[in-house]
Amino acid sequence: MYPNKNNSPLATAEKAANSYSDSQPVGAATMPCPNDAQELKEVIRVKVVGEDGVGLGGIALQLSRADKKILTGKTAPDGVYAFKGLDAGNYQLSLPELDKDAWKELTTESLPADEAKSSSVASWQSAPAQNIEEEKIHIIKQGECVGKIAEVYGFFPKTIWEYGKNAELKKLRHDEMYILFEKDEVVIPAKREKARTVAAGVQLTVQRQGVPEYLHIRFLNYDETPRIEVPYLLSLKTDKGILVADAFSKTDDKGFVNQPIPPSAVNVTIILNPGPWSEVHEFNLGYINPIDNVSGWQARLNNLGYDCGAEDNKLGPKTQAAIRAFQRTKKLKETGDRNKATETALLAIALS
């Protein structure tokens, strides 16, 4: 079919190839053959949970290597963050915004084979200049307690409350770190760092201490017997705008609503017996003052149905009438005055 072999398609292609090859100068750049498989690097996955096991978002993480270079990140809403593109070996993990007593290691486990590798490239950075932590004084605002400010400053609540410079306040407030008075002064100690060695290819789960807090509100009948097994719907508002899912449950055998809540919660609405015969109860969290203030008596008596009117910290006629009514119920001498026997009875029923 091709009488002249020099005119065949194969010959034509060979001639073109030789011509192209001959035209390349010595040392010209050439393209390497593509790799069938890109080199994969290691992964370290970190999960941060609260004391209830639920993931916590927005927790700052730092991974460092031997040359002091670092990687940083923050956990997603489910509490998880993955450091990718790592070489095999050990690294140091820290939670730089938390005091050393505010978190602890729970578990370390190998990642599944299909999750332990990544084609990502890690962007290591120089560590910033280290800030020297110093203690601070926090002035309590209405609605705050040690639990709330501990979350803000990155501490376990008891670390702040047990700090030596808070001993006088602790005594003044009868060791009630959740019932403080506006303008109380709380000393925040200097934050202490902590790091954990973690190997590439694993998931490390750590727990944030002191989060969540727990809400305990008791509902009583008129005769002060507990309202047991009453269905309720609970919704929360926080000072950070965090979305918190509504909770539906029942009061326990002592009439308590028991629910985990974020420390930033400022308001709770509890609907008993949701439906046509529902009762709506709203509470501002952290707004009950210590019992050694008149306003502390007024808040507790109002919650128990003894109407003091405005919680104005004044021992006026309406507050005295409410105290006498309470004393009558408890078979105490009806003086209308604040005294130790009445205070003890009030705290026993109010539970705070």
mmCIF file of C-alpha atoms in Angstrom, residues 22-352:
data_model
loop_
_atom_site.group_PDB
_atom_site.id
_atom_site.type_symbol
_atom_site.label_atom_id
_atom_site.label_comp_id
_atom_site.label_asym_id
_atom_site.label_seq_id
_atom_site.Cartn_x
_atom_site.Cartn_y
_atom_site.Cartn_z
ATOM 1 C CA ASP A 22 17.816 17.299 17.493
ATOM 2 C CA SER A 23 16.457 20.822 17.973
ATOM 3 C CA GLN A 24 16.823 20.752 21.795
ATOM 4 C CA PRO A 25 20.029 22.381 23.053
ATOM 5 C CA VAL A 26 22.240 20.610 25.531
ATOM 6 C CA GLY A 27 21.019 21.230 29.100
ATOM 7 C CA ALA A 28 17.477 22.163 28.067
ATOM 8 C CA ALA A 29 14.783 21.684 30.765
ATOM 9 C CA THR A 30 12.721 18.555 30.505
ATOM 10 C CA MET A 31 9.450 17.584 32.190
ATOM 11 C CA PRO A 32 9.675 14.632 34.563
ATOM 12 C CA CYS A 33 7.312 11.773 34.249
ATOM 13 C CA PRO A 34 4.354 12.267 36.579
ATOM 14 C CA ASN A 35 4.254 10.342 39.870
ATOM 15 C CA ASP A 36 1.391 7.905 40.136
ATOM 16 C CA ALA A 37 1.061 8.671 43.889
ATOM 17 C CA GLN A 38 1.754 12.016 45.570
ATOM 18 C CA GLU A 39 3.784 11.837 48.781
ATOM 19 C CA LEU A 40 1.471 11.838 51.783
ATOM 20 C CA LYS A 41 2.229 13.400 55.168
ATOM 21 C CA GLU A 42 1.071 12.651 58.710
ATOM 22 C CA VAL A 43 -1.943 14.037 60.625
ATOM 23 C CA ILE A 44 -2.549 14.834 64.307
ATOM 24 C CA ARG A 45 -6.196 15.312 65.224
ATOM 25 C CA VAL A 46 -7.231 17.025 68.458
ATOM 26 C CA LYS A 47 -10.683 16.917 70.015
ATOM 27 C CA VAL A 48 -11.628 19.171 72.933
ATOM 28 C CA VAL A 49 -14.683 18.231 74.985
ATOM 29 C CA GLY A 50 -16.378 19.542 78.099
ATOM 30 C CA GLU A 51 -16.950 17.541 81.256
ATOM 31 C CA ASP A 52 -20.159 16.228 79.675
ATOM 32 C CA GLY A 53 -18.253 14.828 76.674
ATOM 33 C CA VAL A 54 -19.686 17.350 74.195
ATOM 34 C CA GLY A 55 -17.242 18.968 71.756
ATOM 35 C CA LEU A 56 -16.240 22.601 72.364
ATOM 36 C CA GLY A 57 -15.670 24.987 69.478
ATOM 37 C CA GLY A 58 -13.311 27.959 69.373
ATOM 38 C CA ILE A 59 -10.579 26.450 71.588
ATOM 39 C CA ALA A 60 -7.117 27.694 70.559
ATOM 40 C CA LEU A 61 -4.483 24.997 69.898
ATOM 41 C CA GLN A 62 -0.736 25.201 69.258
ATOM 42 C CA LEU A 63 1.563 22.489 67.929
ATOM 43 C CA SER A 64 5.320 22.998 68.177
ATOM 44 C CA ARG A 65 8.316 21.060 66.933
ATOM 45 C CA ALA A 66 11.910 20.808 68.131
ATOM 46 C CA ASP A 67 13.101 23.934 66.273
ATOM 47 C CA LYS A 68 10.395 25.997 68.071
ATOM 48 C CA LYS A 69 8.368 26.526 64.899
ATOM 49 C CA ILE A 70 4.628 26.321 65.502
ATOM 50 C CA LEU A 71 1.271 25.609 63.897
ATOM 51 C CA THR A 72 -1.917 27.111 65.311
ATOM 52 C CA GLY A 73 -5.625 26.484 64.922
ATOM 53 C CA LYS A 74 -9.007 26.590 66.640
ATOM 54 C CA THR A 75 -11.483 23.786 67.100
ATOM 55 C CA ALA A 76 -14.600 23.638 64.941
ATOM 56 C CA PRO A 77 -18.061 23.657 66.586
ATOM 57 C CA ASP A 78 -17.776 19.885 67.091
ATOM 58 C CA GLY A 79 -14.558 20.403 69.087
ATOM 59 C CA VAL A 80 -12.212 18.937 66.430
ATOM 60 C CA TYR A 81 -9.157 20.359 64.673
ATOM 61 C CA ALA A 82 -6.595 18.487 62.524
ATOM 62 C CA PHE A 83 -2.938 19.466 62.038
ATOM 63 C CA LYS A 84 -2.000 18.163 58.578
ATOM 64 C CA GLY A 85 1.144 17.869 56.460
ATOM 65 C CA LEU A 86 3.393 16.701 59.302
ATOM 66 C CA ASP A 87 6.556 14.636 59.239
ATOM 67 C CA ALA A 88 6.578 11.481 61.326
ATOM 68 C CA GLY A 89 7.687 12.033 64.912
ATOM 69 C CA ASN A 90 6.666 13.695 68.175
ATOM 70 C CA TYR A 91 5.353 17.206 68.752
ATOM 71 C CA GLN A 92 4.294 19.358 71.696
ATOM 72 C CA LEU A 93 0.618 20.310 71.965
ATOM 73 C CA SER A 94 -0.572 23.202 74.138
ATOM 74 C CA LEU A 95 -3.816 25.127 74.656
ATOM 75 C CA PRO A 96 -2.302 28.612 74.970
ATOM 76 C CA GLU A 97 -5.438 30.427 76.137
ATOM 77 C CA LEU A 98 -6.055 28.031 79.038
ATOM 78 C CA ASP A 99 -4.363 27.706 82.426
ATOM 79 C CA LYS A 100 -2.685 24.356 83.042
ATOM 80 C CA ASP A 101 -5.430 23.232 85.457
ATOM 81 C CA ALA A 102 -8.176 24.139 82.987
ATOM 82 C CA TRP A 103 -7.598 21.104 80.731
ATOM 83 C CA LYS A 104 -6.416 17.532 80.939
ATOM 84 C CA GLU A 105 -5.648 14.680 78.549
ATOM 85 C CA LEU A 106 -8.334 12.012 78.303
ATOM 86 C CA THR A 107 -7.369 9.543 75.556
ATOM 87 C CA THR A 108 -4.855 8.981 72.786
ATOM 88 C CA GLU A 109 -5.638 6.593 69.945
ATOM 89 C CA SER A 110 -4.254 5.832 66.504
ATOM 90 C CA LEU A 111 -6.126 7.371 63.611
ATOM 91 C CA PRO A 112 -7.718 4.998 61.051
ATOM 92 C CA ALA A 113 -5.416 4.396 58.094
ATOM 93 C CA ASP A 114 -7.592 6.425 55.711
ATOM 94 C CA GLU A 115 -7.541 9.442 58.072
ATOM 95 C CA ALA A 116 -3.916 9.343 59.229
ATOM 96 C CA LYS A 117 -2.406 10.745 56.008
ATOM 97 C CA SER A 118 -2.821 14.001 54.110
ATOM 98 C CA SER A 119 -1.457 15.622 50.957
ATOM 99 C CA SER A 120 -1.601 19.059 52.639
ATOM 100 C CA VAL A 121 1.557 21.055 53.328
ATOM 101 C CA ALA A 122 2.008 22.439 56.855
ATOM 102 C CA SER A 123 2.786 26.177 57.110
ATOM 103 C CA TRP A 124 5.156 26.370 60.075
ATOM 104 C CA GLN A 125 5.711 29.784 61.636
ATOM 105 C CA SER A 126 8.054 31.343 64.143
ATOM 106 C CA ALA A 127 6.600 31.433 67.651
ATOM 107 C CA PRO A 128 5.512 34.923 68.758
ATOM 108 C CA ALA A 129 7.274 36.644 71.640
ATOM 109 C CA GLN A 130 6.095 35.124 74.896
ATOM 110 C CA ASN A 131 3.792 37.305 76.977
ATOM 111 C CA ILE A 132 4.581 37.519 80.665
ATOM 112 C CA GLU A 133 1.376 36.664 82.520
ATOM 113 C CA GLU A 134 0.521 38.783 85.529
ATOM 114 C CA GLU A 135 -2.326 38.559 87.991
ATOM 115 C CA LYS A 136 -5.319 40.824 87.447
ATOM 116 C CA ILE A 137 -8.200 42.188 89.507
ATOM 117 C CA HIS A 138 -11.690 41.613 88.149
ATOM 118 C CA ILE A 139 -14.551 43.774 89.455
ATOM 119 C CA ILE A 140 -17.756 41.721 89.603
ATOM 120 C CA LYS A 141 -20.716 43.007 87.602
ATOM 121 C CA GLN A 142 -24.332 42.095 88.279
ATOM 122 C CA GLY A 143 -24.948 38.557 87.025
ATOM 123 C CA GLU A 144 -21.331 37.403 87.214
ATOM 124 C CA CYS A 145 -19.901 34.602 89.316
ATOM 125 C CA VAL A 146 -16.546 32.833 89.473
ATOM 126 C CA GLY A 147 -17.704 30.237 86.929
ATOM 127 C CA LYS A 148 -18.431 32.898 84.314
ATOM 128 C CA ILE A 149 -15.214 34.836 84.757
ATOM 129 C CA ALA A 150 -13.192 31.598 84.835
ATOM 130 C CA GLU A 151 -14.379 30.834 81.310
ATOM 131 C CA VAL A 152 -13.449 34.344 80.150
ATOM 132 C CA TYR A 153 -9.919 34.172 81.609
ATOM 133 C CA GLY A 154 -9.285 30.498 80.715
ATOM 134 C CA PHE A 155 -9.246 29.012 84.223
ATOM 135 C CA PHE A 156 -10.787 26.159 86.152
ATOM 136 C CA PRO A 157 -13.170 27.972 88.570
ATOM 137 C CA LYS A 158 -11.664 26.481 91.726
ATOM 138 C CA THR A 159 -8.185 27.658 90.705
ATOM 139 C CA ILE A 160 -9.421 31.246 90.969
ATOM 140 C CA TRP A 161 -11.538 30.709 94.081
ATOM 141 C CA GLU A 162 -8.784 28.870 95.987
ATOM 142 C CA TYR A 163 -6.119 31.442 95.067
ATOM 143 C CA GLY A 164 -4.612 32.794 98.274
ATOM 144 C CA LYS A 165 -5.354 36.433 97.527
ATOM 145 C CA ASN A 166 -9.086 35.632 97.350
ATOM 146 C CA ALA A 167 -9.190 34.166 100.875
ATOM 147 C CA GLU A 168 -10.792 37.258 102.409
ATOM 148 C CA LEU A 169 -13.526 37.384 99.754
ATOM 149 C CA LYS A 170 -14.094 33.656 100.117
ATOM 150 C CA LYS A 171 -14.687 34.099 103.849
ATOM 151 C CA LEU A 172 -16.909 37.144 103.332
ATOM 152 C CA ARG A 173 -19.128 35.252 100.867
ATOM 153 C CA HIS A 174 -19.314 32.109 103.013
ATOM 154 C CA ASP A 175 -17.356 30.094 100.418
ATOM 155 C CA GLU A 176 -20.127 30.609 97.814
ATOM 156 C CA MET A 177 -18.230 31.315 94.604
ATOM 157 C CA TYR A 178 -21.466 31.366 92.586
ATOM 158 C CA ILE A 179 -23.137 34.055 94.737
ATOM 159 C CA LEU A 180 -21.124 37.254 94.638
ATOM 160 C CA PHE A 181 -22.094 40.881 95.163
ATOM 161 C CA GLU A 182 -21.722 43.590 92.540
ATOM 162 C CA LYS A 183 -18.308 45.321 92.838
ATOM 163 C CA ASP A 184 -16.708 42.412 94.710
ATOM 164 C CA GLU A 185 -13.035 42.221 93.715
ATOM 165 C CA VAL A 186 -11.703 38.852 92.494
ATOM 166 C CA VAL A 187 -7.965 38.350 91.950
ATOM 167 C CA ILE A 188 -7.166 36.409 88.771
ATOM 168 C CA PRO A 189 -3.805 34.615 89.119
ATOM 169 C CA ALA A 190 -1.157 34.554 86.400
ATOM 170 C CA LYS A 191 -1.904 31.905 83.805
ATOM 171 C CA ARG A 192 0.396 28.871 83.735
ATOM 172 C CA GLU A 193 1.218 26.965 80.551
ATOM 173 C CA LYS A 194 1.227 23.228 79.952
ATOM 174 C CA ALA A 195 2.146 21.051 76.961
ATOM 175 C CA ARG A 196 1.691 17.386 76.086
ATOM 176 C CA THR A 197 3.837 15.229 73.798
ATOM 177 C CA VAL A 198 1.795 13.818 70.936
ATOM 178 C CA ALA A 199 2.923 11.605 68.057
ATOM 179 C CA ALA A 200 1.940 12.044 64.432
ATOM 180 C CA GLY A 201 -0.849 9.739 63.311
ATOM 181 C CA VAL A 202 -3.002 9.896 66.445
ATOM 182 C CA GLN A 203 -6.093 11.589 67.833
ATOM 183 C CA LEU A 204 -5.702 13.220 71.231
ATOM 184 C CA THR A 205 -8.877 13.989 73.193
ATOM 185 C CA VAL A 206 -8.619 16.573 75.959
ATOM 186 C CA GLN A 207 -11.201 17.804 78.445
ATOM 187 C CA ARG A 208 -11.891 21.441 79.350
ATOM 188 C CA GLN A 209 -12.288 21.510 83.121
ATOM 189 C CA GLY A 210 -15.212 23.423 84.636
ATOM 190 C CA VAL A 211 -17.253 23.469 81.411
ATOM 191 C CA PRO A 212 -20.173 23.118 81.236
ATOM 192 C CA GLU A 213 -21.686 24.351 84.447
ATOM 193 C CA TYR A 214 -24.824 22.728 85.817
ATOM 194 C CA LEU A 215 -28.143 24.410 86.471
ATOM 195 C CA HIS A 216 -30.137 23.177 89.461
ATOM 196 C CA ILE A 217 -33.551 24.795 90.003
ATOM 197 C CA ARG A 218 -36.101 23.247 92.333
ATOM 198 C CA PHE A 219 -39.865 23.523 91.918
ATOM 199 C CA LEU A 220 -42.153 23.078 94.928
ATOM 200 C CA ASN A 221 -45.887 22.845 95.520
ATOM 201 C CA TYR A 222 -47.630 25.347 97.797
ATOM 202 C CA ASP A 223 -47.079 23.005 100.742
ATOM 203 C CA GLU A 224 -43.337 22.948 99.868
ATOM 204 C CA THR A 225 -43.392 19.337 98.674
ATOM 205 C CA PRO A 226 -41.350 18.728 95.510
ATOM 206 C CA ARG A 227 -43.005 18.754 92.108
ATOM 207 C CA ILE A 228 -41.899 15.344 90.845
ATOM 208 C CA GLU A 229 -41.760 14.088 87.239
ATOM 209 C CA VAL A 230 -43.118 17.323 85.774
ATOM 210 C CA PRO A 231 -42.297 17.673 82.038
ATOM 211 C CA TYR A 232 -40.410 20.829 81.139
ATOM 212 C CA LEU A 233 -38.913 22.657 78.176
ATOM 213 C CA LEU A 234 -35.793 24.709 78.895
ATOM 214 C CA SER A 235 -34.272 27.399 76.674
ATOM 215 C CA LEU A 236 -31.177 29.546 77.269
ATOM 216 C CA LYS A 237 -29.733 32.902 76.323
ATOM 217 C CA THR A 238 -25.996 33.562 76.577
ATOM 218 C CA ASP A 239 -23.931 36.736 76.680
ATOM 219 C CA LYS A 240 -21.937 35.481 73.676
ATOM 220 C CA GLY A 241 -24.844 34.676 71.396
ATOM 221 C CA ILE A 242 -23.994 30.962 71.451
ATOM 222 C CA LEU A 243 -26.793 28.848 70.041
ATOM 223 C CA VAL A 244 -27.890 26.353 72.673
ATOM 224 C CA ALA A 245 -30.425 23.679 71.794
ATOM 225 C CA ASP A 246 -33.610 23.590 73.876
ATOM 226 C CA ALA A 247 -33.757 20.769 76.409
ATOM 227 C CA PHE A 248 -36.841 18.695 77.134
ATOM 228 C CA SER A 249 -36.967 16.496 80.222
ATOM 229 C CA LYS A 250 -38.733 15.989 83.576
ATOM 230 C CA THR A 251 -38.052 17.180 87.117
ATOM 231 C CA ASP A 252 -36.358 14.587 89.311
ATOM 232 C CA ASP A 253 -37.603 12.903 92.485
ATOM 233 C CA LYS A 254 -36.744 16.028 94.501
ATOM 234 C CA GLY A 255 -38.387 18.471 92.119
ATOM 235 C CA PHE A 256 -35.131 19.636 90.483
ATOM 236 C CA VAL A 257 -34.447 20.696 86.932
ATOM 237 C CA ASN A 258 -30.866 19.556 86.284
ATOM 238 C CA GLN A 259 -29.241 20.671 83.029
ATOM 239 C CA PRO A 260 -25.707 21.329 81.767
ATOM 240 C CA ILE A 261 -25.328 24.942 80.605
ATOM 241 C CA PRO A 262 -22.466 27.046 79.199
ATOM 242 C CA PRO A 263 -20.886 29.400 81.760
ATOM 243 C CA SER A 264 -21.901 32.304 79.511
ATOM 244 C CA ALA A 265 -25.628 31.605 80.071
ATOM 245 C CA VAL A 266 -27.373 34.698 81.436
ATOM 246 C CA ASN A 267 -31.057 33.841 81.206
ATOM 247 C CA VAL A 268 -33.104 30.645 81.340
ATOM 248 C CA THR A 269 -36.774 30.101 80.549
ATOM 249 C CA ILE A 270 -38.396 26.947 81.903
ATOM 250 C CA ILE A 271 -41.865 25.954 80.715
ATOM 251 C CA LEU A 272 -43.480 23.407 83.014
ATOM 252 C CA ASN A 273 -46.124 21.143 81.440
ATOM 253 C CA PRO A 274 -45.665 22.518 77.903
ATOM 254 C CA GLY A 275 -49.072 22.798 76.290
ATOM 255 C CA PRO A 276 -52.425 24.428 77.095
ATOM 256 C CA TRP A 277 -51.788 24.402 80.873
ATOM 257 C CA SER A 278 -48.154 25.413 80.775
ATOM 258 C CA GLU A 279 -46.370 27.575 83.357
ATOM 259 C CA VAL A 280 -43.602 29.876 82.194
ATOM 260 C CA HIS A 281 -40.776 30.687 84.616
ATOM 261 C CA GLU A 282 -37.895 32.989 83.679
ATOM 262 C CA PHE A 283 -34.664 33.363 85.640
ATOM 263 C CA ASN A 284 -31.707 35.746 85.325
ATOM 264 C CA LEU A 285 -28.717 33.617 86.230
ATOM 265 C CA GLY A 286 -26.246 34.927 88.774
ATOM 266 C CA TYR A 287 -28.548 37.734 89.936
ATOM 267 C CA ILE A 288 -29.218 36.462 93.476
ATOM 268 C CA ASN A 289 -27.091 38.437 95.898
ATOM 269 C CA PRO A 290 -25.420 37.000 99.012
ATOM 270 C CA ILE A 291 -27.688 36.328 101.996
ATOM 271 C CA ASP A 292 -25.940 38.950 104.114
ATOM 272 C CA ASN A 293 -27.576 41.661 101.973
ATOM 273 C CA VAL A 294 -31.251 42.657 102.184
ATOM 274 C CA SER A 295 -31.524 42.173 98.398
ATOM 275 C CA GLY A 296 -30.354 38.571 98.894
ATOM 276 C CA TRP A 297 -33.272 37.991 101.277
ATOM 277 C CA GLN A 298 -35.687 39.713 98.895
ATOM 278 C CA ALA A 299 -34.657 37.564 95.918
ATOM 279 C CA ARG A 300 -35.020 34.297 97.825
ATOM 280 C CA LEU A 301 -38.353 35.237 99.377
ATOM 281 C CA ASN A 302 -39.725 36.377 96.013
ATOM 282 C CA ASN A 303 -38.663 33.075 94.421
ATOM 283 C CA LEU A 304 -40.527 31.205 97.182
ATOM 284 C CA GLY A 305 -43.706 33.212 96.673
ATOM 285 C CA TYR A 306 -43.325 35.651 99.583
ATOM 286 C CA ASP A 307 -43.751 38.971 97.804
ATOM 287 C CA CYS A 308 -41.126 41.557 98.761
ATOM 288 C CA GLY A 309 -41.713 43.727 95.715
ATOM 289 C CA ALA A 310 -38.640 45.322 94.163
ATOM 290 C CA GLU A 311 -35.288 43.861 95.179
ATOM 291 C CA ASP A 312 -34.017 47.275 96.227
ATOM 292 C CA ASN A 313 -31.824 46.196 99.176
ATOM 293 C CA LYS A 314 -34.090 48.126 101.587
ATOM 294 C CA LEU A 315 -35.810 46.563 104.595
ATOM 295 C CA GLY A 316 -39.123 48.322 103.943
ATOM 296 C CA PRO A 317 -42.663 47.430 105.120
ATOM 297 C CA LYS A 318 -43.331 45.034 102.213
ATOM 298 C CA THR A 319 -40.114 43.111 102.796
ATOM 299 C CA GLN A 320 -40.792 42.931 106.548
ATOM 300 C CA ALA A 321 -44.293 41.600 105.851
ATOM 301 C CA ALA A 322 -42.827 38.916 103.581
ATOM 302 C CA ILE A 323 -40.327 37.922 106.290
ATOM 303 C CA ARG A 324 -43.141 37.669 108.865
ATOM 304 C CA ALA A 325 -45.179 35.481 106.479
ATOM 305 C CA PHE A 326 -42.195 33.195 106.002
ATOM 306 C CA GLN A 327 -41.559 33.065 109.756
ATOM 307 C CA ARG A 328 -45.210 32.163 110.294
ATOM 308 C CA THR A 329 -44.951 29.288 107.816
ATOM 309 C CA LYS A 330 -41.832 28.003 109.553
ATOM 310 C CA LYS A 331 -43.330 28.480 113.041
ATOM 311 C CA LEU A 332 -40.651 31.003 113.975
ATOM 312 C CA LYS A 333 -41.112 34.135 116.047
ATOM 313 C CA GLU A 334 -42.778 36.712 113.758
ATOM 314 C CA THR A 335 -40.455 39.693 114.061
ATOM 315 C CA GLY A 336 -40.180 40.797 110.425
ATOM 316 C CA ASP A 337 -36.456 41.139 111.046
ATOM 317 C CA ARG A 338 -33.493 39.303 109.588
ATOM 318 C CA ASN A 339 -32.083 36.955 112.217
ATOM 319 C CA LYS A 340 -29.995 33.795 112.249
ATOM 320 C CA ALA A 341 -32.891 31.346 112.798
ATOM 321 C CA THR A 342 -34.860 32.818 109.886
ATOM 322 C CA GLU A 343 -31.764 32.958 107.677
ATOM 323 C CA THR A 344 -31.031 29.277 108.350
ATOM 324 C CA ALA A 345 -34.614 28.312 107.483
ATOM 325 C CA LEU A 346 -34.557 30.460 104.337
ATOM 326 C CA LEU A 347 -31.295 28.976 103.088
ATOM 327 C CA ALA A 348 -32.535 25.443 103.819
ATOM 328 C CA ILE A 349 -35.500 25.874 101.481
ATOM 329 C CA ALA A 350 -33.856 28.167 98.908
ATOM 330 C CA LEU A 351 -30.730 25.934 98.821
ATOM 331 C CA SER A 352 -28.389 28.857 98.073
#
